[in-house]
Amino acid sequence: MANPYPAPHGTIHVEDTEVLAHEEWPGDQLVLRLYAPETAAAARPGQFAHLACDPLLPMRRPLSIQRVGPEAGWAEFLYKRLGFGTRLLARRQVGETISVMGPIGHPFEVDPEVRYPVLVGGGVGIPPVVFLAEVLKDRPGVEPVAFLGSEVPFPFATQPAGFPVSGVPETATHADARLEDWGVPSRLASGAGLAGAYRGHVPDLAAAYLEPLAPTERRRAALYAVGPEPMLEAVARLGQRLGVPVWLSLEEYMACAVGGCMGCTVRVEEPTGPAMRRVCVDGPVFPGEQVYPGT
Amino acid sequence: MTEGPSSTASANPASEVDVGLEFAGLWLSSPIVLLSGCVGFGEEYTRVAGFSNAEVGGICLKGTTLEPRLGNEPHRVYEAPAGMLNAIGLQNPGARAVVEQILPALDTTETHFFANISGSTLEEYIDVARIFDDSPVAGVEINISCPNVKAGGASFGNYPDMSAKVVEEVRRVTDKPLITKLSPNQTDIAENARRCIDAGTDALAVINTITGMAVDLESRSPVLGNASGGLSGPAIKPIALLKVAEVHQVAHRHGVPILGQGGIASAQDALEFLVAGATTVGVGTALFYEPLLCPAINEGIRDYLARHGLGSIPEVVGTLDWEQ
């Protein structure tokens, strides 16, 4: 039998990075851009980096990667100022040094058979969805669509949607301006009544888009979701109901981020039975049916 | 040993100081041992570019039981002031899978790998030790901090009688070097050390984590899925140093070396443990923050030895001057 804990060598880089930009958005949201050339060169959508937010903090914090500029060497993150670690991180100024380990984890793999990738991001789960959209925009024959949800103002510029998305409610009028630039259709959802956003949960938009698709089209769709647990479960159930494959990116408190401590595990249901898998290196992306098995 | 300005005059070049040493009958290329539970089954940190198992003298593998264990439900780790709590629950694929599937993939020319064995009963410790006896591991570390199901869940390691019994029985089934990992969660660690030495251990690991908990105020429930966990990191360093010094006073009379551990994150920390009586030093939690820490610790130890005119690590071990 194969080693149950295989470890590819040398894929995670440790680098002292420079803060290039640190921008605050309403709702305690911050966008951090670092000069992290090794992480930027290797990163793929769904992966994360492990940041030493402050030298006095005993543990690093995992943050998912939102965008990279591989040639210029930058990597960008979105996070919310919530706990002790992110409060300290939010104090870091342009020009300061932050130690980064990255990139880490299994990325989203979009199967070549998939023509209609449906990207669903909620709150601080938005970054991997943005990264995936940016990568998919250049893939021939693929027509991605993204649905982004937030209960606080969106941490990016929005604009009236220029690309049609069939099936979604007319109240969802606006789109992520970056995705518009890339030619990727997107729509917004919020329970907080944000301007231009559908009032409700973001999985509702995914359902509204997928349900009217012809069976031949639906067979070539897949869902990729990152966000809070209720959102992930709703997306997983939607996929099960419609027969659409689901990939979910998970979060858990994390210590080493290289698979050594088994601290960040989650319970999954694999074909061979229940298993505890490490979010850091076995994930963070897992098949939806393993996280929320069908009944 | 006299120290002072004159020691600088007789200093050796740091590059000539060998940090290798003998430990429990094995030659280690460095006093650093990576600790059980922090580095998976020996290969995980090689994911980090620039990391090499050859930088350390030994690696204690993840705690292993007879049958596979899924371990505890999340959350399993949580930050604490100057440290962290963990309650992993011995997730492992079982001793046979470790020996048959994992050990063959390890490069045993780079460093020594030690099995870390656990059990819920005395019989389980014996069975696991037998399986590792017939394997390429360099030695066996006994984690005696496990709950003894036949003694109402009381930890083997907190009672000298139960600790000694585990060591005695494991000693019967293997000639490999035995390291017994002592718990700080007991009244008299030095007495427990003495009993484990009498029972035949070749070395002592001092200390395991200190039990603690974290509370979620919103739900008014424990943060950790297991409710309680083990505290590690710089927070426990002063406690660990004292325990090492206490155990050393017993162990050195029997020539039994100590693997000192508890919050070591720098060469200075490591040297403090050596002076307090440790022969080797464990690094665990500090790796999570700085995965490429070990070469700097080796270098810092070399510099210190050279600066003090010392030729090898044993010359500094247990040199704590209690009279000053």
Short mmCIF file of C-alpha atoms in Angstrom, two decimals, chain A residues 1-14 52 54-55 57-61 101 252-256 258-263 265 267 274-276 278 281, chain B residues 37-41 43-49 62 70-84 88 91-93 101-102 105 223 288-292:
data_model
loop_
_atom_site.label_atom_id
_atom_site.label_comp_id
_atom_site.label_asym_id
_atom_site.label_seq_id
_atom_site.Cartn_x
_atom_site.Cartn_y
_atom_site.Cartn_z
CA MET A 1 0.00 0.00 0.00
CA ALA A 2 1.05 3.57 -0.61
CA ASN A 3 2.28 5.91 2.09
CA PRO A 4 -0.89 7.48 3.55
CA TYR A 5 1.01 10.72 4.20
CA PRO A 6 2.98 11.53 1.03
CA ALA A 7 4.78 14.88 1.13
CA PRO A 8 6.01 16.58 -2.06
CA HIS A 9 9.36 18.25 -1.37
CA GLY A 10 10.14 21.95 -1.53
CA THR A 11 6.74 23.28 -2.67
CA ILE A 12 6.28 25.75 0.20
CA HIS A 13 8.54 28.81 0.31
CA VAL A 14 9.43 30.85 3.37
CA ALA A 52 3.52 35.93 10.61
CA ASP A 54 3.35 40.16 14.17
CA PRO A 55 6.67 38.95 15.60
CA LEU A 57 2.35 36.50 18.07
CA PRO A 58 3.06 32.80 18.74
CA MET A 59 1.16 31.46 15.73
CA ARG A 60 0.94 32.42 12.06
CA ARG A 61 -2.41 33.02 10.37
CA MET A 101 5.01 30.69 3.97
CA GLU A 252 -9.96 25.57 10.45
CA TYR A 253 -7.64 26.84 13.17
CA MET A 254 -4.17 26.04 11.95
CA ALA A 255 -0.72 25.68 13.52
CA CYS A 256 2.04 24.37 11.23
CA VAL A 258 2.63 21.89 6.35
CA GLY A 259 0.82 18.75 7.51
CA GLY A 260 3.05 18.14 10.53
CA CYS A 261 0.77 18.78 13.49
CA MET A 262 -2.61 17.48 12.27
CA GLY A 263 -4.18 20.40 14.10
CA THR A 265 -8.23 18.52 10.42
CA ARG A 267 -14.06 15.16 9.37
CA PRO A 274 -14.90 8.45 7.75
CA ALA A 275 -11.52 10.17 7.85
CA MET A 276 -9.91 13.21 9.45
CA ARG A 278 -5.78 18.18 7.17
CA VAL A 281 -2.19 20.00 2.82
CA GLY B 37 3.31 15.45 17.06
CA CYS B 38 4.94 18.43 15.36
CA VAL B 39 6.42 16.88 12.23
CA GLY B 40 3.95 14.16 11.25
CA PHE B 41 5.66 10.97 10.20
CA GLU B 43 8.54 13.90 5.84
CA GLU B 44 6.04 16.74 6.25
CA TYR B 45 8.54 19.57 6.75
CA THR B 46 10.42 18.60 3.59
CA ARG B 47 7.54 20.35 1.82
CA VAL B 48 9.30 23.56 2.89
CA ALA B 49 11.97 24.67 0.42
CA LYS B 62 3.81 11.07 15.48
CA LEU B 70 -9.12 9.21 13.79
CA GLY B 71 -8.25 11.52 16.66
CA ASN B 72 -10.31 14.29 18.20
CA GLU B 73 -13.00 16.41 16.61
CA PRO B 74 -12.09 20.04 15.76
CA HIS B 75 -11.00 22.42 17.05
CA ARG B 76 -7.68 20.79 17.78
CA VAL B 77 -5.37 23.79 18.14
CA TYR B 78 -5.81 27.25 19.62
CA GLU B 79 -3.43 30.11 20.31
CA ALA B 80 -2.56 30.93 23.92
CA PRO B 81 -0.40 33.73 25.33
CA ALA B 82 3.16 32.93 24.15
CA GLY B 83 2.10 29.46 23.09
CA MET B 84 -0.65 27.21 21.90
CA ILE B 88 -5.02 16.08 18.40
CA GLN B 91 -4.55 10.52 14.94
CA ASN B 92 -2.46 7.80 13.29
CA PRO B 93 -2.87 4.91 10.86
CA GLN B 101 3.94 1.99 4.50
CA ILE B 102 5.66 5.02 6.02
CA ALA B 105 9.89 5.91 2.45
CA VAL B 223 -12.81 25.86 22.34
CA PHE B 288 5.31 26.23 13.20
CA TYR B 289 6.35 29.87 13.28
CA GLU B 290 9.82 29.48 11.78
CA PRO B 291 10.25 26.26 9.78
CA LEU B 292 13.89 27.03 8.90
#
